[in-house]
PDB file of C-alpha atoms in Angstrom:
ATOM      1  CA  MET J  24     -55.904 154.457  65.523  1.00  0.00           C
ATOM      2  CA  ALA J  25     -54.349 154.718  62.181  1.00  0.00           C
ATOM      3  CA  SER J  26     -56.684 156.017  59.574  1.00  0.00           C
ATOM      4  CA  PRO J  27     -57.172 154.300  56.156  1.00  0.00           C
ATOM      5  CA  ILE J  28     -55.007 156.935  54.375  1.00  0.00           C
ATOM      6  CA  GLU J  29     -52.067 156.434  56.739  1.00  0.00           C
ATOM      7  CA  MET J  30     -52.125 152.695  56.613  1.00  0.00           C
ATOM      8  CA  ALA J  31     -52.261 152.893  52.781  1.00  0.00           C
ATOM      9  CA  ALA J  32     -49.201 155.088  53.262  1.00  0.00           C
ATOM     10  CA  MET J  33     -47.606 152.266  55.432  1.00  0.00           C
ATOM     11  CA  ARG J  34     -47.776 150.063  52.859  1.00  0.00           C
ATOM     12  CA  ARG J  35     -46.476 152.093  50.578  1.00  0.00           C
ATOM     13  CA  ALA J  36     -43.304 152.432  53.097  1.00  0.00           C
ATOM     14  CA  ILE J  37     -43.029 149.033  53.391  1.00  0.00           C
ATOM     15  CA  VAL J  38     -42.672 148.511  49.724  1.00  0.00           C
ATOM     16  CA  LEU J  39     -40.217 151.404  49.313  1.00  0.00           C
ATOM     17  CA  SER J  40     -37.989 149.772  52.434  1.00  0.00           C
ATOM     18  CA  ALA J  41     -37.460 146.813  50.478  1.00  0.00           C
ATOM     19  CA  PHE J  42     -35.556 148.536  47.985  1.00  0.00           C
ATOM     20  CA  GLY J  43     -32.614 148.987  50.559  1.00  0.00           C
ATOM     21  CA  LEU J  44     -32.582 144.803  51.239  1.00  0.00           C
ATOM     22  CA  GLY J  45     -28.914 143.841  51.038  1.00  0.00           C
ATOM     23  CA  ALA J  46     -27.745 147.288  50.740  1.00  0.00           C
ATOM     24  CA  THR J  47     -27.993 148.815  54.415  1.00  0.00           C
ATOM     25  CA  SER J  48     -26.541 146.279  56.841  1.00  0.00           C
ATOM     26  CA  PRO J  49     -26.133 146.358  59.558  1.00  0.00           C
ATOM     27  CA  ASN J  50     -28.678 149.251  59.276  1.00  0.00           C
ATOM     28  CA  PRO J  51     -32.077 148.128  58.947  1.00  0.00           C
ATOM     29  CA  PRO J  52     -33.916 148.752  55.435  1.00  0.00           C
ATOM     30  CA  VAL J  53     -36.691 151.468  56.511  1.00  0.00           C
ATOM     31  CA  GLY J  54     -39.202 153.252  54.229  1.00  0.00           C
ATOM     32  CA  CYS J  55     -40.960 156.449  54.970  1.00  0.00           C
ATOM     33  CA  VAL J  56     -43.817 158.529  53.354  1.00  0.00           C
ATOM     34  CA  ILE J  57     -44.729 162.111  54.214  1.00  0.00           C
ATOM     35  CA  LEU J  58     -48.518 163.252  54.199  1.00  0.00           C
ATOM     36  CA  ASP J  59     -49.117 166.958  54.131  1.00  0.00           C
ATOM     37  CA  ALA J  60     -51.810 168.325  56.317  1.00  0.00           C
ATOM     38  CA  SER J  61     -54.785 167.322  54.190  1.00  0.00           C
ATOM     39  CA  GLY J  62     -53.512 163.867  53.863  1.00  0.00           C
ATOM     40  CA  ARG J  63     -51.865 163.850  50.411  1.00  0.00           C
ATOM     41  CA  VAL J  64     -48.623 161.911  49.835  1.00  0.00           C
ATOM     42  CA  ALA J  65     -45.752 165.124  49.868  1.00  0.00           C
ATOM     43  CA  GLY J  66     -42.710 163.047  49.945  1.00  0.00           C
ATOM     44  CA  GLU J  67     -41.331 159.397  50.097  1.00  0.00           C
ATOM     45  CA  GLY J  68     -38.115 157.770  50.578  1.00  0.00           C
ATOM     46  CA  TYR J  69     -36.031 154.912  51.952  1.00  0.00           C
ATOM     47  CA  HIS J  70     -32.505 153.857  53.292  1.00  0.00           C
ATOM     48  CA  GLU J  71     -30.358 153.390  50.839  1.00  0.00           C
ATOM     49  CA  ARG J  72     -27.349 152.009  52.244  1.00  0.00           C
ATOM     50  CA  LYS J  73     -24.996 152.437  55.206  1.00  0.00           C
ATOM     51  CA  GLY J  74     -23.609 155.719  55.926  1.00  0.00           C
ATOM     52  CA  SER J  75     -26.325 157.815  53.693  1.00  0.00           C
ATOM     53  CA  ALA J  76     -29.264 159.570  54.780  1.00  0.00           C
ATOM     54  CA  HIS J  77     -31.996 157.593  56.802  1.00  0.00           C
ATOM     55  CA  ALA J  78     -35.496 156.655  55.313  1.00  0.00           C
ATOM     56  CA  GLU J  79     -37.075 159.716  57.093  1.00  0.00           C
ATOM     57  CA  GLY J  80     -34.089 162.418  56.058  1.00  0.00           C
ATOM     58  CA  ASN J  81     -35.158 161.738  52.128  1.00  0.00           C
ATOM     59  CA  ALA J  82     -38.567 161.879  52.824  1.00  0.00           C
ATOM     60  CA  LEU J  83     -38.718 164.864  54.578  1.00  0.00           C
ATOM     61  CA  ALA J  84     -36.259 166.253  51.959  1.00  0.00           C
ATOM     62  CA  ALA J  85     -38.736 165.504  49.473  1.00  0.00           C
ATOM     63  CA  ALA J  86     -41.549 166.965  51.107  1.00  0.00           C
ATOM     64  CA  GLY J  87     -39.961 170.048  52.000  1.00  0.00           C
ATOM     65  CA  ALA J  88     -42.263 172.591  53.402  1.00  0.00           C
ATOM     66  CA  ALA J  89     -45.071 170.365  52.779  1.00  0.00           C
ATOM     67  CA  ALA J  90     -44.180 168.064  55.828  1.00  0.00           C
ATOM     68  CA  ARG J  91     -45.718 171.182  58.132  1.00  0.00           C
ATOM     69  CA  GLY J  92     -48.431 170.016  60.394  1.00  0.00           C
ATOM     70  CA  GLY J  93     -48.285 166.747  58.251  1.00  0.00           C
ATOM     71  CA  THR J  94     -47.518 163.107  59.414  1.00  0.00           C
ATOM     72  CA  ALA J  95     -44.830 160.892  58.839  1.00  0.00           C
ATOM     73  CA  ILE J  96     -45.347 157.274  58.086  1.00  0.00           C
ATOM     74  CA  VAL J  97     -42.489 155.352  59.122  1.00  0.00           C
ATOM     75  CA  THR J  98     -41.681 151.450  59.082  1.00  0.00           C
ATOM     76  CA  LEU J  99     -39.300 151.510  61.999  1.00  0.00           C
ATOM     77  CA  GLU J 100     -39.303 154.082  65.134  1.00  0.00           C
ATOM     78  CA  PRO J 101     -37.237 157.135  64.315  1.00  0.00           C
ATOM     79  CA  CYS J 102     -33.546 156.550  65.925  1.00  0.00           C
ATOM     80  CA  ASN J 103     -32.605 159.133  68.531  1.00  0.00           C
ATOM     81  CA  HIS J 104     -28.731 159.356  68.089  1.00  0.00           C
ATOM     82  CA  ALA J 105     -26.809 161.339  65.585  1.00  0.00           C
ATOM     83  CA  GLY J 106     -23.825 159.322  63.702  1.00  0.00           C
ATOM     84  CA  HIS J 107     -23.004 159.727  60.045  1.00  0.00           C
ATOM     85  CA  THR J 108     -26.673 161.419  60.081  1.00  0.00           C
ATOM     86  CA  PRO J 109     -28.846 163.432  62.257  1.00  0.00           C
ATOM     87  CA  ALA J 110     -31.370 161.728  64.469  1.00  0.00           C
ATOM     88  CA  CYS J 111     -34.351 161.065  62.340  1.00  0.00           C
ATOM     89  CA  ARG J 112     -36.119 162.278  65.898  1.00  0.00           C
ATOM     90  CA  ALA J 113     -34.777 165.869  65.413  1.00  0.00           C
ATOM     91  CA  LEU J 114     -35.267 166.177  61.598  1.00  0.00           C
ATOM     92  CA  LEU J 115     -39.160 165.460  62.394  1.00  0.00           C
ATOM     93  CA  LEU J 116     -39.114 167.650  65.055  1.00  0.00           C
ATOM     94  CA  ASP J 117     -37.220 170.395  62.721  1.00  0.00           C
ATOM     95  CA  ALA J 118     -39.981 169.700  59.985  1.00  0.00           C
ATOM     96  CA  GLN J 119     -42.759 170.524  62.173  1.00  0.00           C
ATOM     97  CA  VAL J 120     -44.818 167.555  61.518  1.00  0.00           C
ATOM     98  CA  ALA J 121     -47.714 166.899  64.457  1.00  0.00           C
ATOM     99  CA  ARG J 122     -47.826 163.044  63.648  1.00  0.00           C
ATOM    100  CA  VAL J 123     -45.968 159.960  63.384  1.00  0.00           C
ATOM    101  CA  VAL J 124     -46.960 156.637  62.516  1.00  0.00           C
ATOM    102  CA  VAL J 125     -44.655 153.685  63.381  1.00  0.00           C
ATOM    103  CA  ALA J 126     -44.710 149.974  62.372  1.00  0.00           C
ATOM    104  CA  ILE J 127     -42.246 148.496  64.502  1.00  0.00           C
ATOM    105  CA  THR J 128     -40.286 149.786  67.597  1.00  0.00           C
ATOM    106  CA  ASP J 129     -36.472 149.800  67.291  1.00  0.00           C
ATOM    107  CA  PRO J 130     -34.727 146.910  69.928  1.00  0.00           C
ATOM    108  CA  THR J 131     -31.590 148.959  69.127  1.00  0.00           C
ATOM    109  CA  SER J 132     -32.944 152.472  70.706  1.00  0.00           C
ATOM    110  CA  ARG J 133     -30.634 154.248  72.855  1.00  0.00           C
ATOM    111  CA  GLY J 134     -31.901 156.286  75.999  1.00  0.00           C
ATOM    112  CA  ARG J 135     -36.046 156.828  75.583  1.00  0.00           C
ATOM    113  CA  GLY J 136     -35.895 156.327  72.275  1.00  0.00           C
ATOM    114  CA  GLY J 137     -37.045 158.155  69.098  1.00  0.00           C
ATOM    115  CA  VAL J 138     -40.902 157.548  70.137  1.00  0.00           C
ATOM    116  CA  ALA J 139     -40.678 158.646  74.006  1.00  0.00           C
ATOM    117  CA  GLU J 140     -38.920 161.838  72.553  1.00  0.00           C
ATOM    118  CA  LEU J 141     -41.595 162.796  70.001  1.00  0.00           C
ATOM    119  CA  ARG J 142     -44.255 162.271  72.662  1.00  0.00           C
ATOM    120  CA  ALA J 143     -42.460 164.372  75.040  1.00  0.00           C
ATOM    121  CA  ALA J 144     -42.353 166.956  72.712  1.00  0.00           C
ATOM    122  CA  GLY J 145     -46.014 167.160  72.026  1.00  0.00           C
ATOM    123  CA  LEU J 146     -46.472 164.957  68.840  1.00  0.00           C
ATOM    124  CA  SER J 147     -49.189 162.208  68.306  1.00  0.00           C
ATOM    125  CA  VAL J 148     -47.256 158.865  68.119  1.00  0.00           C
ATOM    126  CA  GLU J 149     -48.943 155.643  67.062  1.00  0.00           C
ATOM    127  CA  THR J 150     -46.978 152.219  67.000  1.00  0.00           C
ATOM    128  CA  GLY J 151     -47.693 148.992  66.031  1.00  0.00           C
ATOM    129  CA  VAL J 152     -49.414 149.919  62.719  1.00  0.00           C
ATOM    130  CA  LEU J 153     -49.025 147.148  60.072  1.00  0.00           C
ATOM    131  CA  ALA J 154     -46.455 145.990  62.402  1.00  0.00           C
ATOM    132  CA  GLU J 155     -46.862 141.826  60.941  1.00  0.00           C
ATOM    133  CA  GLU J 156     -46.795 143.110  57.237  1.00  0.00           C
ATOM    134  CA  ALA J 157     -43.415 145.482  57.970  1.00  0.00           C
ATOM    135  CA  LEU J 158     -41.739 142.641  59.018  1.00  0.00           C
ATOM    136  CA  LYS J 159     -41.254 140.711  55.744  1.00  0.00           C
ATOM    137  CA  VAL J 160     -39.008 143.448  55.275  1.00  0.00           C
ATOM    138  CA  LEU J 161     -37.570 144.352  58.705  1.00  0.00           C
ATOM    139  CA  GLY J 162     -37.838 140.475  59.964  1.00  0.00           C
ATOM    140  CA  SER J 163     -34.413 139.287  59.535  1.00  0.00           C
ATOM    141  CA  TRP J 164     -32.355 142.200  60.712  1.00  0.00           C
ATOM    142  CA  ARG J 165     -34.504 142.266  64.126  1.00  0.00           C
ATOM    143  CA  ARG J 166     -33.989 138.604  64.489  1.00  0.00           C
ATOM    144  CA  SER J 167     -30.305 138.966  64.040  1.00  0.00           C
ATOM    145  CA  LEU J 168     -30.237 141.713  66.884  1.00  0.00           C
ATOM    146  CA  LEU J 169     -32.474 139.863  69.058  1.00  0.00           C
ATOM    147  CA  ARG J 170     -30.363 136.449  68.412  1.00  0.00           C
ATOM    148  CA  GLY J 171     -27.063 137.909  68.553  1.00  0.00           C
ATOM    149  CA  ARG J 172     -26.408 136.581  64.579  1.00  0.00           C
ATOM    150  CA  PRO J 173     -27.154 136.738  60.962  1.00  0.00           C
ATOM    151  CA  THR J 174     -30.255 135.264  59.779  1.00  0.00           C
ATOM    152  CA  LEU J 175     -29.555 132.342  57.552  1.00  0.00           C
ATOM    153  CA  THR J 176     -31.158 130.996  54.476  1.00  0.00           C
ATOM    154  CA  TRP J 177     -30.002 127.973  53.191  1.00  0.00           C
ATOM    155  CA  ALA J 178     -30.806 127.734  49.251  1.00  0.00           C
ATOM    156  CA  TYR J 179     -30.301 124.672  46.848  1.00  0.00           C
ATOM    157  CA  GLU J 180     -31.928 123.198  43.906  1.00  0.00           C
ATOM    158  CA  VAL J 181     -33.098 119.834  43.215  1.00  0.00           C
ATOM    159  CA  ALA J 182     -32.880 118.618  39.574  1.00  0.00           C
ATOM    160  CA  GLY J 183     -32.904 114.992  38.134  1.00  0.00           C
ATOM    161  CA  GLY J 184     -32.210 113.378  41.586  1.00  0.00           C
ATOM    162  CA  ARG J 185     -29.246 115.529  41.987  1.00  0.00           C
ATOM    163  CA  VAL J 186     -28.951 118.602  44.796  1.00  0.00           C
ATOM    164  CA  ARG J 187     -27.076 121.618  44.188  1.00  0.00           C
ATOM    165  CA  GLY J 188     -26.369 125.273  45.203  1.00  0.00           C
ATOM    166  CA  ALA J 189     -29.005 127.397  43.887  1.00  0.00           C
ATOM    167  CA  VAL J 190     -26.938 130.620  43.296  1.00  0.00           C
ATOM    168  CA  GLY J 191     -26.050 130.085  39.540  1.00  0.00           C
ATOM    169  CA  PRO J 192     -28.324 127.478  38.170  1.00  0.00           C
ATOM    170  CA  VAL J 193     -31.416 129.097  39.175  1.00  0.00           C
ATOM    171  CA  ALA J 194     -32.206 132.286  37.814  1.00  0.00           C
ATOM    172  CA  ALA J 195     -34.902 133.231  40.160  1.00  0.00           C
ATOM    173  CA  ALA J 196     -32.158 133.183  42.828  1.00  0.00           C
ATOM    174  CA  ASP J 197     -30.732 136.328  42.115  1.00  0.00           C
ATOM    175  CA  GLU J 198     -33.671 137.646  44.567  1.00  0.00           C
ATOM    176  CA  LEU J 199     -31.957 136.065  47.146  1.00  0.00           C
ATOM    177  CA  LEU J 200     -28.473 137.336  46.415  1.00  0.00           C
ATOM    178  CA  TRP J 201     -29.670 140.858  46.474  1.00  0.00           C
ATOM    179  CA  GLU J 202     -31.235 140.544  49.864  1.00  0.00           C
ATOM    180  CA  ALA J 203     -28.318 138.443  51.235  1.00  0.00           C
ATOM    181  CA  ASP J 204     -25.031 140.422  52.926  1.00  0.00           C
ATOM    182  CA  ALA J 205     -22.847 137.516  52.491  1.00  0.00           C
ATOM    183  CA  VAL J 206     -23.021 134.150  50.696  1.00  0.00           C
ATOM    184  CA  VAL J 207     -21.243 131.045  51.404  1.00  0.00           C
ATOM    185  CA  GLU J 208     -20.662 128.407  49.124  1.00  0.00           C
ATOM    186  CA  ALA J 209     -19.300 124.682  48.197  1.00  0.00           C
ATOM    187  CA  GLY J 210     -15.615 124.836  48.522  1.00  0.00           C
ATOM    188  CA  GLY J 211     -15.421 127.358  51.076  1.00  0.00           C
ATOM    189  CA  ARG J 212     -16.197 130.209  48.869  1.00  0.00           C
ATOM    190  CA  LEU J 213     -17.371 133.166  51.197  1.00  0.00           C
ATOM    191  CA  TRP J 214     -18.006 136.254  49.597  1.00  0.00           C
ATOM    192  CA  GLU J 215     -19.664 139.611  50.309  1.00  0.00           C
ATOM    193  CA  ALA J 216     -22.830 140.452  48.202  1.00  0.00           C
ATOM    194  CA  VAL J 217     -23.156 143.680  48.755  1.00  0.00           C
ATOM    195  CA  SER J 218     -19.313 144.585  47.949  1.00  0.00           C
ATOM    196  CA  ASP J 219     -20.107 142.876  44.942  1.00  0.00           C
ATOM    197  CA  ARG J 220     -22.693 144.888  43.500  1.00  0.00           C
ATOM    198  CA  HIS J 221     -22.248 148.214  45.105  1.00  0.00           C
ATOM    199  CA  GLY J 222     -18.662 148.478  45.740  1.00  0.00           C
ATOM    200  CA  SER J 223     -19.280 149.505  49.481  1.00  0.00           C
ATOM    201  CA  GLY J 224     -16.564 147.987  51.227  1.00  0.00           C
ATOM    202  CA  MET J 225     -19.273 148.075  53.838  1.00  0.00           C
ATOM    203  CA  MET J 226     -18.583 145.153  55.768  1.00  0.00           C
ATOM    204  CA  ARG J 227     -15.635 142.801  56.609  1.00  0.00           C
ATOM    205  CA  VAL J 228     -15.987 139.376  55.083  1.00  0.00           C
ATOM    206  CA  PRO J 229     -12.957 136.907  54.819  1.00  0.00           C
ATOM    207  CA  PRO J 230     -12.734 135.563  51.441  1.00  0.00           C
ATOM    208  CA  ARG J 231     -12.766 131.836  52.281  1.00  0.00           C
ATOM    209  CA  TRP J 232     -13.869 129.561  54.980  1.00  0.00           C
ATOM    210  CA  ASP J 233     -12.253 126.288  55.852  1.00  0.00           C
ATOM    211  CA  GLY J 234     -15.456 124.387  56.974  1.00  0.00           C
ATOM    212  CA  GLY J 235     -14.824 124.389  60.412  1.00  0.00           C
ATOM    213  CA  ASP J 236     -16.226 126.158  63.466  1.00  0.00           C
ATOM    214  CA  VAL J 237     -19.612 127.258  62.299  1.00  0.00           C
ATOM    215  CA  ALA J 238     -20.483 128.909  65.113  1.00  0.00           C
ATOM    216  CA  ALA J 239     -17.152 131.070  65.113  1.00  0.00           C
ATOM    217  CA  LEU J 240     -17.814 132.165  61.640  1.00  0.00           C
ATOM    218  CA  VAL J 241     -21.334 133.389  61.881  1.00  0.00           C
ATOM    219  CA  ALA J 242     -20.244 135.140  65.289  1.00  0.00           C
ATOM    220  CA  ALA J 243     -17.319 136.903  63.029  1.00  0.00           C
ATOM    221  CA  LEU J 244     -19.721 137.633  60.454  1.00  0.00           C
ATOM    222  CA  ALA J 245     -22.139 139.388  62.802  1.00  0.00           C
ATOM    223  CA  ALA J 246     -19.145 141.451  64.162  1.00  0.00           C
ATOM    224  CA  GLY J 247     -18.551 142.384  60.601  1.00  0.00           C
ATOM    225  CA  GLY J 248     -22.163 143.472  60.085  1.00  0.00           C
ATOM    226  CA  VAL J 249     -23.462 140.666  58.148  1.00  0.00           C
ATOM    227  CA  ARG J 250     -27.673 140.346  59.000  1.00  0.00           C
ATOM    228  CA  GLN J 251     -28.491 137.871  56.169  1.00  0.00           C
ATOM    229  CA  LEU J 252     -26.359 135.307  55.396  1.00  0.00           C
ATOM    230  CA  LEU J 253     -27.336 133.057  52.544  1.00  0.00           C
ATOM    231  CA  VAL J 254     -25.997 129.183  52.329  1.00  0.00           C
ATOM    232  CA  SER J 255     -25.552 127.876  48.843  1.00  0.00           C
ATOM    233  CA  GLY J 256     -24.946 124.329  48.139  1.00  0.00           C
ATOM    234  CA  GLY J 257     -26.167 120.955  48.682  1.00  0.00           C
ATOM    235  CA  ALA J 258     -26.093 118.734  52.130  1.00  0.00           C
ATOM    236  CA  ASP J 259     -22.216 119.427  52.742  1.00  0.00           C
ATOM    237  CA  VAL J 260     -22.497 123.124  52.420  1.00  0.00           C
ATOM    238  CA  ALA J 261     -25.225 123.400  54.747  1.00  0.00           C
ATOM    239  CA  GLU J 262     -24.711 120.186  57.285  1.00  0.00           C
ATOM    240  CA  PRO J 263     -22.626 121.995  60.063  1.00  0.00           C
ATOM    241  CA  PHE J 264     -24.829 124.709  59.880  1.00  0.00           C
ATOM    242  CA  LEU J 265     -27.986 122.628  60.245  1.00  0.00           C
ATOM    243  CA  ARG J 266     -25.860 120.708  63.007  1.00  0.00           C
ATOM    244  CA  GLU J 267     -25.503 123.714  65.109  1.00  0.00           C
ATOM    245  CA  GLY J 268     -29.117 124.974  64.652  1.00  0.00           C
ATOM    246  CA  LEU J 269     -28.304 127.696  62.864  1.00  0.00           C
ATOM    247  CA  ILE J 270     -30.397 127.712  59.728  1.00  0.00           C
ATOM    248  CA  ASP J 271     -33.518 129.742  60.051  1.00  0.00           C
ATOM    249  CA  GLU J 272     -34.978 129.313  56.608  1.00  0.00           C
ATOM    250  CA  VAL J 273     -34.717 127.083  53.718  1.00  0.00           C
ATOM    251  CA  VAL J 274     -35.491 127.576  49.777  1.00  0.00           C
ATOM    252  CA  VAL J 275     -35.701 125.006  47.479  1.00  0.00           C
ATOM    253  CA  PHE J 276     -35.996 125.192  43.555  1.00  0.00           C
ATOM    254  CA  VAL J 277     -37.603 122.085  42.590  1.00  0.00           C
ATOM    255  CA  ALA J 278     -36.744 121.677  38.791  1.00  0.00           C
ATOM    256  CA  ASP J 279     -39.313 120.656  36.441  1.00  0.00           C
ATOM    257  CA  THR J 280     -37.515 118.002  33.968  1.00  0.00           C
ATOM    258  CA  GLY J 281     -40.517 116.774  33.012  1.00  0.00           C
ATOM    259  CA  ARG J 282     -40.558 113.632  34.667  1.00  0.00           C
ATOM    260  CA  PRO J 283     -42.643 113.607  37.694  1.00  0.00           C
ATOM    261  CA  ALA J 284     -40.281 110.883  39.298  1.00  0.00           C
ATOM    262  CA  ASP J 285     -37.481 113.517  39.302  1.00  0.00           C
ATOM    263  CA  ARG J 286     -39.039 116.528  40.719  1.00  0.00           C
ATOM    264  CA  LEU J 287     -39.408 115.384  44.427  1.00  0.00           C
ATOM    265  CA  VAL J 288     -36.254 113.072  45.821  1.00  0.00           C
ATOM    266  CA  SER J 289     -35.717 112.347  49.212  1.00  0.00           C
ATOM    267  CA  GLU J 290     -33.451 115.315  49.815  1.00  0.00           C
ATOM    268  CA  LEU J 291     -36.699 117.605  50.647  1.00  0.00           C
ATOM    269  CA  GLY J 292     -36.571 115.516  53.785  1.00  0.00           C
ATOM    270  CA  LEU J 293     -34.101 117.992  54.779  1.00  0.00           C
ATOM    271  CA  LEU J 294     -37.196 119.931  55.781  1.00  0.00           C
ATOM    272  CA  ALA J 295     -37.831 118.255  58.749  1.00  0.00           C
ATOM    273  CA  GLY J 296     -38.685 120.525  61.617  1.00  0.00           C
ATOM    274  CA  PHE J 297     -39.406 123.472  59.244  1.00  0.00           C
ATOM    275  CA  ARG J 298     -43.007 124.441  58.116  1.00  0.00           C
ATOM    276  CA  ILE J 299     -43.791 125.502  54.347  1.00  0.00           C
ATOM    277  CA  GLU J 300     -44.583 129.032  54.160  1.00  0.00           C
ATOM    278  CA  HIS J 301     -44.953 129.524  50.305  1.00  0.00           C
ATOM    279  CA  VAL J 302     -44.960 127.670  47.279  1.00  0.00           C
ATOM    280  CA  GLY J 303     -44.606 129.425  44.135  1.00  0.00           C
ATOM    281  CA  ARG J 304     -44.295 128.342  40.249  1.00  0.00           C
ATOM    282  CA  SER J 305     -41.840 129.809  37.755  1.00  0.00           C
ATOM    283  CA  ALA J 306     -41.277 128.636  34.034  1.00  0.00           C
ATOM    284  CA  ASP J 307     -39.112 125.731  35.038  1.00  0.00           C
ATOM    285  CA  HIS J 308     -39.043 125.390  38.823  1.00  0.00           C
ATOM    286  CA  VAL J 309     -41.318 125.049  41.820  1.00  0.00           C
ATOM    287  CA  ARG J 310     -39.890 127.509  44.381  1.00  0.00           C
ATOM    288  CA  VAL J 311     -40.753 126.292  48.521  1.00  0.00           C
ATOM    289  CA  LEU J 312     -39.953 128.518  51.279  1.00  0.00           C
ATOM    290  CA  ALA J 313     -39.931 126.896  54.558  1.00  0.00           C
ATOM    291  CA  ARG J 314     -39.171 128.366  58.164  1.00  0.00           C
ATOM    292  CA  ARG J 315     -38.176 126.764  61.337  1.00  0.00           C
ATOM    293  CA  ASP J 316     -41.054 125.856  63.134  1.00  0.00           C
ATOM    294  CA  ASP J 317     -39.972 128.164  66.210  1.00  0.00           C
ATOM    295  CA  LEU J 318     -39.370 131.004  64.133  1.00  0.00           C
ATOM    296  CA  ARG J 319     -42.171 133.059  64.798  1.00  0.00           C
ATOM    297  CA  GLU J 320     -42.419 136.647  65.666  1.00  0.00           C
ATOM    298  CA  ASP J 321     -44.233 137.688  68.529  1.00  0.00           C
ATOM    299  CA  VAL J 322     -46.030 140.765  66.840  1.00  0.00           C
ATOM    300  CA  ALA J 323     -47.176 141.818  70.248  1.00  0.00           C
ATOM    301  CA  GLN J 324     -43.933 142.987  71.334  1.00  0.00           C
ATOM    302  CA  LEU J 325     -43.219 144.745  68.267  1.00  0.00           C
ATOM    303  CA  ALA J 326     -45.426 148.207  69.331  1.00  0.00           C
TER     304      ALA J 326
END
């Protein structure tokens, strides 16, 4: 069973992992904390972007020799294959850590997976530690793999009885942009959020969408590495995605116009079939997050 020190380190790793949101796809945003043999934090890191060192590599580099005999706390099962970077399983063994604590096992593991190989090498390995909390960061990535398509978030603003896209008029929507891999807006504008921010050219996103076959569009985006798609606009933009059952969550910004009758309008009825997960208040908006009723994670399967 994970100790209180290890659980505190896992929460630290979860927060670290969020710095990779919107920058690592098609890879997952992962965080890692290395505890030395006495349980003190010796190093930490996260996966910054595709092609760069994984979280374990960055954390082990920061810890150096202090990792020997210590514990690696990681939000996702260490990978067991080499690609642009060495296998994290090999890095952990080379560093001579004694124990590995994992939040979520990797559905993309090749062969026996990193956990099985680490155990075979004699390390103590525990999985499923704070898995539900780790999903706050890894959930969209994991769902996209299990379902074979990106997780779709529809964001819009309700203001003065009108509905419009949330990207642009609402400053709070900037957080959604940072978490998205790609964005589709009114008029068929489709752009790659990651490239726009980092110039990575990481994914292959066409510049426009003709408003046609949304299933084909989503499939093409998945093939290009998109794991989180943001749909920003009114019902005209979202309707074809809703019709195909592709919208997974909705973020509504309800503007405070000073007139209560304008704050809630019939368009909020589009949330039918979704359950409210969070409601928050800013200076000029109420932010509502709702997810599909069937969008539930089976935490028992994550370990």
